[in-house]
mmCIF file of C-alpha atoms in Angstrom:
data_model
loop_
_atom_site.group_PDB
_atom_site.id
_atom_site.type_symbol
_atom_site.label_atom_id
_atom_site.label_comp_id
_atom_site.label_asym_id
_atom_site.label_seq_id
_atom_site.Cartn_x
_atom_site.Cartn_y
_atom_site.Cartn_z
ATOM 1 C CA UNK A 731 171.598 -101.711 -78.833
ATOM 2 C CA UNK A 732 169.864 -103.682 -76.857
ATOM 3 C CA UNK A 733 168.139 -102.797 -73.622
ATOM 4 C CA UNK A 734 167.597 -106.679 -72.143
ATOM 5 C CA UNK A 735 171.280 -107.844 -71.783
ATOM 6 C CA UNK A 736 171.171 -108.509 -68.050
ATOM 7 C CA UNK A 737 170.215 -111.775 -68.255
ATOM 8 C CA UNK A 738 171.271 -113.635 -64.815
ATOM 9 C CA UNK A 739 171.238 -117.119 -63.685
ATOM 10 C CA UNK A 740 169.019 -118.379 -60.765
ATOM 11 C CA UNK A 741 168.636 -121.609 -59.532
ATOM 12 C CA UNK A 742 170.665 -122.935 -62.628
ATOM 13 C CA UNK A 743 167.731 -121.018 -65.149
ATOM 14 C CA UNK A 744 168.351 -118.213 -67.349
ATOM 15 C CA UNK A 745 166.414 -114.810 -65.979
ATOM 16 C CA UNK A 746 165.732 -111.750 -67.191
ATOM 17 C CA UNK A 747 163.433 -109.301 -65.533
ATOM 18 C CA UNK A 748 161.946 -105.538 -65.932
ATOM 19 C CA UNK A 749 159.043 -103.716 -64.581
ATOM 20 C CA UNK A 750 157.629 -100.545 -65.116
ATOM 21 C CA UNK A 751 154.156 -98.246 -65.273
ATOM 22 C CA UNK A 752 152.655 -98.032 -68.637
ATOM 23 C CA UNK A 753 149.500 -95.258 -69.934
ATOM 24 C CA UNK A 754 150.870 -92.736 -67.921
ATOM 25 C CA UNK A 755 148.883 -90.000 -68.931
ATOM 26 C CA UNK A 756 149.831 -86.153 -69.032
ATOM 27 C CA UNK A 757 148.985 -82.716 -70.553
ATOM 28 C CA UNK A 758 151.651 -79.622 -70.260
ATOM 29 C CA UNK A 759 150.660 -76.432 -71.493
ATOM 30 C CA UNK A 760 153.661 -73.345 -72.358
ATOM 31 C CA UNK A 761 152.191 -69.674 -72.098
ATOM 32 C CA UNK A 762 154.291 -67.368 -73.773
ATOM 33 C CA UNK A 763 154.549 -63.529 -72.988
ATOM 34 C CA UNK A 764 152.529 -62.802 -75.821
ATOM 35 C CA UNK A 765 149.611 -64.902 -74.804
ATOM 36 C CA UNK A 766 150.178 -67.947 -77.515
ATOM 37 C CA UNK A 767 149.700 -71.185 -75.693
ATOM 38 C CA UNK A 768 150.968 -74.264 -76.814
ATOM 39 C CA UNK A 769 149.639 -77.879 -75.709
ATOM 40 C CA UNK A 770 151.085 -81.338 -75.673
ATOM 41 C CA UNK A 771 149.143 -84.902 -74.392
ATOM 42 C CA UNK A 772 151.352 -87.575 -73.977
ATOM 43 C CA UNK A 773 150.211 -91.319 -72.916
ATOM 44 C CA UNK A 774 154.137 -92.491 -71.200
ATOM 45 C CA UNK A 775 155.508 -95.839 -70.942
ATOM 46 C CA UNK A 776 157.975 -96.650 -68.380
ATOM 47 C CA UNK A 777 160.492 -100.169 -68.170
ATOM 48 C CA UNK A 778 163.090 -100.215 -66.102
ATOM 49 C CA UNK A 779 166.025 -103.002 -66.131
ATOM 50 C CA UNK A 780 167.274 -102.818 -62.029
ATOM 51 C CA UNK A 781 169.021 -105.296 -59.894
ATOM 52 C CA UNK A 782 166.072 -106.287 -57.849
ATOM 53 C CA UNK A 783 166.034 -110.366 -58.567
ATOM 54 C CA UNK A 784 165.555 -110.476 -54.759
ATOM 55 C CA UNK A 785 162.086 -109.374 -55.188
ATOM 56 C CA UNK A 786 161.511 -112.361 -57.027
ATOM 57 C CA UNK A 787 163.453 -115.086 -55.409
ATOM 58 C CA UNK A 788 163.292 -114.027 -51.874
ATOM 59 C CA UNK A 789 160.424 -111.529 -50.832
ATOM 60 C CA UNK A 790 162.932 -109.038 -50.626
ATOM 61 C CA UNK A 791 161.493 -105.813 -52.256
ATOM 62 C CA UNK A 792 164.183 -102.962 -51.009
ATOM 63 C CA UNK A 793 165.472 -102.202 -54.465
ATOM 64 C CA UNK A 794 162.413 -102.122 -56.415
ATOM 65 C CA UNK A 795 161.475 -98.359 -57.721
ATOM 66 C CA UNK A 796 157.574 -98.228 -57.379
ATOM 67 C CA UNK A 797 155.751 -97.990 -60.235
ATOM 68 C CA UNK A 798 153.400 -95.189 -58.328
ATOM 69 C CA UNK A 799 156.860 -93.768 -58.404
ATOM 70 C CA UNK A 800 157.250 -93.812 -62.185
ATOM 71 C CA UNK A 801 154.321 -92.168 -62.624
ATOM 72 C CA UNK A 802 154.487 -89.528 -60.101
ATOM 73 C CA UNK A 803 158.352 -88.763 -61.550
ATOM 74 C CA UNK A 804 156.673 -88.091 -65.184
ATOM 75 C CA UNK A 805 154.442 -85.271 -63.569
ATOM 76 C CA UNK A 806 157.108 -83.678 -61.959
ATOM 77 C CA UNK A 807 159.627 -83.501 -64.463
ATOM 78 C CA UNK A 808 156.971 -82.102 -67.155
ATOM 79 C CA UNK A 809 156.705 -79.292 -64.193
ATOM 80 C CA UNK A 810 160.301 -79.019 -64.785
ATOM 81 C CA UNK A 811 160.230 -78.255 -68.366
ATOM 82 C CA UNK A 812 159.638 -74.717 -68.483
ATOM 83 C CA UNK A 813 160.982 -74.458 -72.191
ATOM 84 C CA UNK A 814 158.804 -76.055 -74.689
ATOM 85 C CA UNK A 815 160.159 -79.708 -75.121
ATOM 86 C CA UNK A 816 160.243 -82.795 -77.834
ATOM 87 C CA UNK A 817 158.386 -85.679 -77.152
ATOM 88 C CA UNK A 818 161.807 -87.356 -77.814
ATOM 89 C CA UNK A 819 163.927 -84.917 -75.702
ATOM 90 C CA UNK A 820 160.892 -85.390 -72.466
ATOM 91 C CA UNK A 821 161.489 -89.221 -72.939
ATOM 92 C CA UNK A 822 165.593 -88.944 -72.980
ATOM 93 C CA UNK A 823 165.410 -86.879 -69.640
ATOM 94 C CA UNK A 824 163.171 -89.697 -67.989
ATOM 95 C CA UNK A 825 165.407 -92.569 -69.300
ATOM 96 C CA UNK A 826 168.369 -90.131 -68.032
ATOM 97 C CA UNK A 827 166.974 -89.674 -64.896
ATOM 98 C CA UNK A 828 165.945 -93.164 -63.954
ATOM 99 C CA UNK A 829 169.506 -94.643 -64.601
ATOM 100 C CA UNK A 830 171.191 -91.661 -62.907
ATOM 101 C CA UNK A 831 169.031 -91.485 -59.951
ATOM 102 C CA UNK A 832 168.956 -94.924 -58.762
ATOM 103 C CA UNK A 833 172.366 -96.942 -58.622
ATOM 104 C CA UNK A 834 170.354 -100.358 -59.054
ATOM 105 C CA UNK A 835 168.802 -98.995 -62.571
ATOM 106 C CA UNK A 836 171.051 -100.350 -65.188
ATOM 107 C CA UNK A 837 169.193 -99.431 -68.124
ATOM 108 C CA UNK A 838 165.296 -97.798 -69.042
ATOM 109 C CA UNK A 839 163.555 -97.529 -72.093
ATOM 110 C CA UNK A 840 160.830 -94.776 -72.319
ATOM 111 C CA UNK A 841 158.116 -94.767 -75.256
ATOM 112 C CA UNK A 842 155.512 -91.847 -75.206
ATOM 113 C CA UNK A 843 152.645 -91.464 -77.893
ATOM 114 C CA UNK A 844 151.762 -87.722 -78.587
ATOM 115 C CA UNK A 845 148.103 -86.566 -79.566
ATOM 116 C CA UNK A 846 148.268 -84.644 -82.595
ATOM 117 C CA UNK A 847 147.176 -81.639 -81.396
ATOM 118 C CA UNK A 848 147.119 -78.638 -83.967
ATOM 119 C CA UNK A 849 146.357 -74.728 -83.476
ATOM 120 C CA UNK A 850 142.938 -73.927 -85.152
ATOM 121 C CA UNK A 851 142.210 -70.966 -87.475
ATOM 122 C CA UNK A 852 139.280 -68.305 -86.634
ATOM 123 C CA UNK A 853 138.865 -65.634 -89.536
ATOM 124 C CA UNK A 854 142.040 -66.605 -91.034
ATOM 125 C CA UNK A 855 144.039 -66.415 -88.108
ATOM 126 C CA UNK A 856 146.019 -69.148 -85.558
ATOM 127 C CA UNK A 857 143.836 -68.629 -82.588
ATOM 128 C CA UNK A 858 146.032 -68.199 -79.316
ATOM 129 C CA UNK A 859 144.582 -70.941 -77.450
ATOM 130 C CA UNK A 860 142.439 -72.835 -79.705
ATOM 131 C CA UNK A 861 143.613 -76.163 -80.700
ATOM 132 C CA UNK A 862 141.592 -79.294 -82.826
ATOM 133 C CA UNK A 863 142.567 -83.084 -82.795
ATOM 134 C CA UNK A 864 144.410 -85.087 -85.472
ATOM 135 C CA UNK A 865 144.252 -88.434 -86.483
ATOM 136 C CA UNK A 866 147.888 -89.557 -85.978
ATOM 137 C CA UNK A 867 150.415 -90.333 -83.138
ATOM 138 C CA UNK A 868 153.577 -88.947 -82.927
ATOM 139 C CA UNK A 869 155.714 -91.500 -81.303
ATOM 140 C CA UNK A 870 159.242 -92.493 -79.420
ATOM 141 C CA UNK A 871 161.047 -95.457 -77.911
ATOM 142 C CA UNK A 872 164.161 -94.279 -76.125
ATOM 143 C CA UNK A 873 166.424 -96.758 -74.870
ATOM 144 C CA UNK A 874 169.375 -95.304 -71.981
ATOM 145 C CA UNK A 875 171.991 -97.082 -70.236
ATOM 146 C CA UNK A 876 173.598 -95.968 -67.524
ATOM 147 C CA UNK A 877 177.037 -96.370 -69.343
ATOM 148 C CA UNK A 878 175.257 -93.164 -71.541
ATOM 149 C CA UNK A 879 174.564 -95.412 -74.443
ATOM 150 C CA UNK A 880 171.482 -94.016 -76.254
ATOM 151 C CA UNK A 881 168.894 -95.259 -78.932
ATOM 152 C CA UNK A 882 166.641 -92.871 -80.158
ATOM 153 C CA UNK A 883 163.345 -94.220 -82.287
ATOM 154 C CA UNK A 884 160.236 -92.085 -83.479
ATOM 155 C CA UNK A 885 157.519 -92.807 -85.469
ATOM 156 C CA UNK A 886 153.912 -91.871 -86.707
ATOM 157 C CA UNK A 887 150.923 -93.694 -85.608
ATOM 158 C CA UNK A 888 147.226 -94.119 -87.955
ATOM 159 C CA UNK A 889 148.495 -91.660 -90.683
ATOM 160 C CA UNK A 890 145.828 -91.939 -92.796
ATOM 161 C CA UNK A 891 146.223 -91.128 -96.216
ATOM 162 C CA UNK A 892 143.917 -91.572 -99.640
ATOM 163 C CA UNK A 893 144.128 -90.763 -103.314
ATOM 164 C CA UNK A 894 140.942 -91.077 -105.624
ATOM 165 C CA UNK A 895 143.133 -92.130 -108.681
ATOM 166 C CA UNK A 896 146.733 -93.032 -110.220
ATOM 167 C CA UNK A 897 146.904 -96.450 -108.166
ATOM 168 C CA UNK A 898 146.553 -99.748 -109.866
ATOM 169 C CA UNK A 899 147.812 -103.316 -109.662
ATOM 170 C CA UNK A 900 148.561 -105.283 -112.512
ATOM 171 C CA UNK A 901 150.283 -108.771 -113.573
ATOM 172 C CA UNK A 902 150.613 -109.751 -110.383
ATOM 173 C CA UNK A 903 150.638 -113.874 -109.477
ATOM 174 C CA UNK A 904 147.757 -115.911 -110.428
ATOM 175 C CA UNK A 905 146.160 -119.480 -109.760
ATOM 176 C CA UNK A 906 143.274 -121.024 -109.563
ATOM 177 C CA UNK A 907 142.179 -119.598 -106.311
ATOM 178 C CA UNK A 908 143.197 -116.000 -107.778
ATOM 179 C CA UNK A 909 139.670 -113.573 -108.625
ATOM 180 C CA UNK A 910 140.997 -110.215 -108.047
ATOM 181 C CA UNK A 911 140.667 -108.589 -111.388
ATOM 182 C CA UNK A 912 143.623 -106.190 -112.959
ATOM 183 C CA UNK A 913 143.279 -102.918 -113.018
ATOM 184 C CA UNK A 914 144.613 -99.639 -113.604
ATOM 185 C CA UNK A 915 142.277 -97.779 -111.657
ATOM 186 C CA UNK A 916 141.194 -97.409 -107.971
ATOM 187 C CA UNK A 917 141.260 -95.731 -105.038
ATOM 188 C CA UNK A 918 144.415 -95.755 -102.495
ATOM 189 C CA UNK A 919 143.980 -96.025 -99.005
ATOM 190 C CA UNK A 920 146.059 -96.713 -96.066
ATOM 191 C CA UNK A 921 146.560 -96.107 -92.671
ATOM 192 C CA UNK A 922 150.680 -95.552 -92.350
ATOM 193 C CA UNK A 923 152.552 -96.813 -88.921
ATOM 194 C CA UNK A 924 156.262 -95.598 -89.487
ATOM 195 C CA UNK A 925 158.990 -95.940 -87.216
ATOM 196 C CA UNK A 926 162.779 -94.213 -87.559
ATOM 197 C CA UNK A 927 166.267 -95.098 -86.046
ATOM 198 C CA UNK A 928 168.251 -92.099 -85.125
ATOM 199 C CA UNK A 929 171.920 -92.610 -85.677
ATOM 200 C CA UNK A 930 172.705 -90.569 -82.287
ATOM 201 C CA UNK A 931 174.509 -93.301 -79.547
ATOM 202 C CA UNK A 932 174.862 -90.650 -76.682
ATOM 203 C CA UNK A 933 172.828 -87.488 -75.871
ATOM 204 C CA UNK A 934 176.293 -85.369 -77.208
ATOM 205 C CA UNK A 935 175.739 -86.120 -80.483
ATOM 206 C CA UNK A 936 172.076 -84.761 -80.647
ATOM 207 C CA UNK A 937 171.780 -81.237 -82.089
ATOM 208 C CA UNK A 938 171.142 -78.401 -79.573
ATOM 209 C CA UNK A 939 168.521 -76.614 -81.320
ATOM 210 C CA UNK A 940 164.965 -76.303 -79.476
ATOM 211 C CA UNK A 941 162.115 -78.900 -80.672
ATOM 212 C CA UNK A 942 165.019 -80.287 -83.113
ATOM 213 C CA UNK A 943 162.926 -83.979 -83.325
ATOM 214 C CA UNK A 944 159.883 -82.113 -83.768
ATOM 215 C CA UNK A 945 160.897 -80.279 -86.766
ATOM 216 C CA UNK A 946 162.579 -83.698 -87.898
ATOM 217 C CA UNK A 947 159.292 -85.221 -87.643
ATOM 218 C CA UNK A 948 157.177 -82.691 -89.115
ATOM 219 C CA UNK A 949 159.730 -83.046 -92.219
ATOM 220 C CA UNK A 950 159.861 -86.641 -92.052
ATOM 221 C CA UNK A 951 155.790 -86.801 -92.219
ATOM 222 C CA UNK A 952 155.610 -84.384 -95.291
ATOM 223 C CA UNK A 953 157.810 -86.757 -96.994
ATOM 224 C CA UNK A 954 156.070 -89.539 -96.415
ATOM 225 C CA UNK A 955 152.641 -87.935 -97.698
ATOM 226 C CA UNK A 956 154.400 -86.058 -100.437
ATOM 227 C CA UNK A 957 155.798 -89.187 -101.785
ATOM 228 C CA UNK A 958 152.461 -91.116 -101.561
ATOM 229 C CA UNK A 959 150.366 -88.411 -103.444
ATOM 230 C CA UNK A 960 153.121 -86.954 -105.723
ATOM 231 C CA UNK A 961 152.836 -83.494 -107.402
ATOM 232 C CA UNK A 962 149.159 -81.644 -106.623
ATOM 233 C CA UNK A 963 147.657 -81.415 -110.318
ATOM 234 C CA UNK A 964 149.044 -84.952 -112.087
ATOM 235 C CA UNK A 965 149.656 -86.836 -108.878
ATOM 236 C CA UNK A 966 151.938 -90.227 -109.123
ATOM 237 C CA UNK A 967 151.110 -93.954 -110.392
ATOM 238 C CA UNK A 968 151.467 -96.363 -107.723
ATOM 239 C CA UNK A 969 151.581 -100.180 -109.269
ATOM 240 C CA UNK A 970 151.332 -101.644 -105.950
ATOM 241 C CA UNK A 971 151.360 -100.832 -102.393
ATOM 242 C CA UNK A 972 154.692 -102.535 -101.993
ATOM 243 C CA UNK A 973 156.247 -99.924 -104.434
ATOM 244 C CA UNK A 974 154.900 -96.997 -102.944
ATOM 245 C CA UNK A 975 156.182 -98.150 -99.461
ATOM 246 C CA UNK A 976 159.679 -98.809 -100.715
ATOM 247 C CA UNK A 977 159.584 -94.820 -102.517
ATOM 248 C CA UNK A 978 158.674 -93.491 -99.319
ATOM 249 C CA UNK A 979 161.087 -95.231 -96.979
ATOM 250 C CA UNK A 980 163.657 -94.604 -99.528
ATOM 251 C CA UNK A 981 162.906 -90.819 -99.807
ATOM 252 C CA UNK A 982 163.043 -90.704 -96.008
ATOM 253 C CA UNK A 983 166.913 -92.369 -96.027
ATOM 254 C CA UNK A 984 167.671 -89.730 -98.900
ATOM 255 C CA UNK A 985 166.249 -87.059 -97.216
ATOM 256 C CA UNK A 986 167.374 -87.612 -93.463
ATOM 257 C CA UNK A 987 171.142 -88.626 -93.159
ATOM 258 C CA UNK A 988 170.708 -88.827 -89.165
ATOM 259 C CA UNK A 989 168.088 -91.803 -89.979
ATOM 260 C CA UNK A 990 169.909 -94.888 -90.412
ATOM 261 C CA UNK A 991 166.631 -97.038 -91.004
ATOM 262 C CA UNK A 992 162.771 -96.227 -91.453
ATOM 263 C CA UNK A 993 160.094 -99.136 -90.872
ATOM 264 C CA UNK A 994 157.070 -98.513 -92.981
ATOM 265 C CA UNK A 995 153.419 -100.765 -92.778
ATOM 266 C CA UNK A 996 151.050 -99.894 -94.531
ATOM 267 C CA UNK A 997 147.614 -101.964 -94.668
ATOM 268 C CA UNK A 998 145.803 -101.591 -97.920
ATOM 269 C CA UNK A 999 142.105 -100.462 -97.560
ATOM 270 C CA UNK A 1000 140.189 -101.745 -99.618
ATOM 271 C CA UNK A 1001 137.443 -99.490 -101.525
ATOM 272 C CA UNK A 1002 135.256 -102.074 -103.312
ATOM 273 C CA UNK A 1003 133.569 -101.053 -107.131
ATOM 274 C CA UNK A 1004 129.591 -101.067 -106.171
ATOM 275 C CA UNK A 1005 127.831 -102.715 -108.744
ATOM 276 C CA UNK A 1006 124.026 -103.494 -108.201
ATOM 277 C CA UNK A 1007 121.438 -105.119 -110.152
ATOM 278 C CA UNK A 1008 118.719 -107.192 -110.850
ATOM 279 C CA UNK A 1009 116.862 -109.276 -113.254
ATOM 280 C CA UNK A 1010 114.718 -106.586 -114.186
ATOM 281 C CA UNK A 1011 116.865 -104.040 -113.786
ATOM 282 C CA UNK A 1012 120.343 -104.037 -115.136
ATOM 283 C CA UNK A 1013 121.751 -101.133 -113.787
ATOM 284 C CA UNK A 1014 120.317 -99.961 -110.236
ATOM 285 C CA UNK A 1015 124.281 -98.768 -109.553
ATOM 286 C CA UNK A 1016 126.775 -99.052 -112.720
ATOM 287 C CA UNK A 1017 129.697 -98.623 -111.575
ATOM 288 C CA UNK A 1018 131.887 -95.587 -113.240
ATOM 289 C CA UNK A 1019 134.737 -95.249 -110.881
ATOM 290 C CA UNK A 1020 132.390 -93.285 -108.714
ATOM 291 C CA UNK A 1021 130.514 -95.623 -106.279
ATOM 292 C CA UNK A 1022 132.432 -97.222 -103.678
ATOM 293 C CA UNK A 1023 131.906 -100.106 -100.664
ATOM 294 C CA UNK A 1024 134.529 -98.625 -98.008
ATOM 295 C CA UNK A 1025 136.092 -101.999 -96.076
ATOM 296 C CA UNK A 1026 139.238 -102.696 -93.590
ATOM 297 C CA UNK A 1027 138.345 -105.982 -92.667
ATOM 298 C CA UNK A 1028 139.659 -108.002 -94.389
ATOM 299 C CA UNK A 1029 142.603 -106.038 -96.003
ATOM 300 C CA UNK A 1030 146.064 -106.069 -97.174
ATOM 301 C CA UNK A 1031 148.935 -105.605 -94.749
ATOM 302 C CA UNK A 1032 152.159 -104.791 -96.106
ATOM 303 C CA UNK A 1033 155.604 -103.733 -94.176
ATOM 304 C CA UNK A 1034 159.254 -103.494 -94.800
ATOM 305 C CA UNK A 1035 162.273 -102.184 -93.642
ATOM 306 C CA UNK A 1036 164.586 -100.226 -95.322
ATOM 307 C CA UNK A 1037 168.193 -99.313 -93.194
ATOM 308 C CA UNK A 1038 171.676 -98.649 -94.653
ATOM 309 C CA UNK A 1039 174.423 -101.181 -95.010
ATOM 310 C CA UNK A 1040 176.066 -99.519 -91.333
ATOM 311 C CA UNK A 1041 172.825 -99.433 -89.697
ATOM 312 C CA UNK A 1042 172.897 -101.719 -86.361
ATOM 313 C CA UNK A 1043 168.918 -103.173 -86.354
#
């Protein structure tokens, strides 16, 4: 579904316009009655498809919804939300209320990038109100119409992700400007961006439980990792990035019937062999799979898309 389809004609030229407030920044904190706080931080996008061409063709600005607007709507409605709420389900009630609040909004698409905040131990125990910083993003795109059509997208953001062995890459196509050696040994790093589809067209269709896309992305994550890594003691061989990409998009389609199609890049980080010498000495650093020259620039990039045959990309 497309969220652009309003393309009119002015002055004999095709147009197609949006506008919105971007980086809106907000924190909302839940206190429950046994004193257990929980925190989000969300960094909101806002674009808004409205019949306001006037503003552009003829200085006439009476249907455009101010952007200051926007942004002072996302701190009210997270006032609103007195029930812990899904990054997903906060950006569905914007998109909701833009296109039901104005007559002139036709269609808005919301995308919010969560901090991963997570609940710190002390002695052993979840501290009430003690919280530490991940690495990755938990993210959304929703996409509303005021007809009540609905796309729902989430992803993960800078999951990074490393194993010391079990990762080669082998027989792969060579010429005369080829000098990457084979090998069946070396270390596997990445940094994962992954988006989802949901196959949900209308807010009906979305389960009613509480924080249902938060538990769907905490699951969706473990698979991911648990694919890349494989059991704890023997691990799993990855022959090339690209494989190891496919397994874990595949997993996720296996896994997750309401996901009709999972996006997956995954640069490759390179960890170079250190091997240093000189004429008098042969072996300042032998290398023995132990000594490493971390590097992301330059490195591999590699992304697919895996959706099922019904899935509308």
């Amino acid at each position: 579904m497309a969220a652009d389809d309003a393309v009119v004609v002015v002055n004999g030229l095709n147009f197609d316009q949006r506008h919105g407030k971007e980086r809106v920044r907000v924190a909302r904190v839940w206190r429950t009655k046994d004193g257990r706080h929980f925190i989000v931080e969300w960094s909101v996008g806002i674009s808004l498809m409205s019949d306001c061409v006037a503003a552009y063709v003829s200085d006439d600005n009476s249907e455009i919804v101010a952007t200051d607007t926007m942004k002072n709507t996302v701190y009210a409605k997270a006032k609103e939300c007195s029930d812990q709420i899904s990054v997903e389900d906060f950006a569905i009630l914007l998109a909701k209320h833009f296109t039901s609040y104005y007559k002139q909004v036709t269609a808005a698409v919301v995308k919010i990038a969560e901090k991963s905040w997570e609940r710190v131990s002390v002695n052993g125990q979840p501290h009430n109100h003690g919280f530490k910083l991940g690495s990755e993003k938990h993210t959304t795109e929703v996409i509303f119409k005021k007809s009540g059509a609905l796309q729902v997208s989430s992803g993960i953001e800078e999951l990074s992700l490393l194993k010391t062995t079990q990762s080669g890459f082998e027989q792969f196509f060579r010429d005369k400007y080829t000098a990457l050696p084979e090998t069946r040994e070396r270390i596997l790093a990445t940094k994962v961006s992954a988006s989802w589809r949901y196959s949900f067209e209308s807010v009906s269709s979305i389960p009613k439980q509480q924080c249902y896309f938060t538990e769907t992305y905490l699951d969706v994550k473990k698979v991911l990792a648990d694919t890349f890594f494989g059991p704890p003691k023997e691990g799993v061989y990855s022959p090339s990035v690209q494989y190891t990409l496919y397994e874990m998009a595949n997993n996720v389609l296996s896994r997750f019937h309401v996901i009709s199609s999972v996006r997956l890049k995954m640069p490759n980080l390179h960890f170079l062999p250190v091997n240093i010498s000189t004429k008098d000495n042969r072996s300042i650093v032998k290398f023995e799979d132990d000594v490493y020259l971390p590097t992301d620039e330059p490195h591999g990039s590699i992304e697919a898309c895996l959706s099922r045959l019904s899935s509308k990309l």
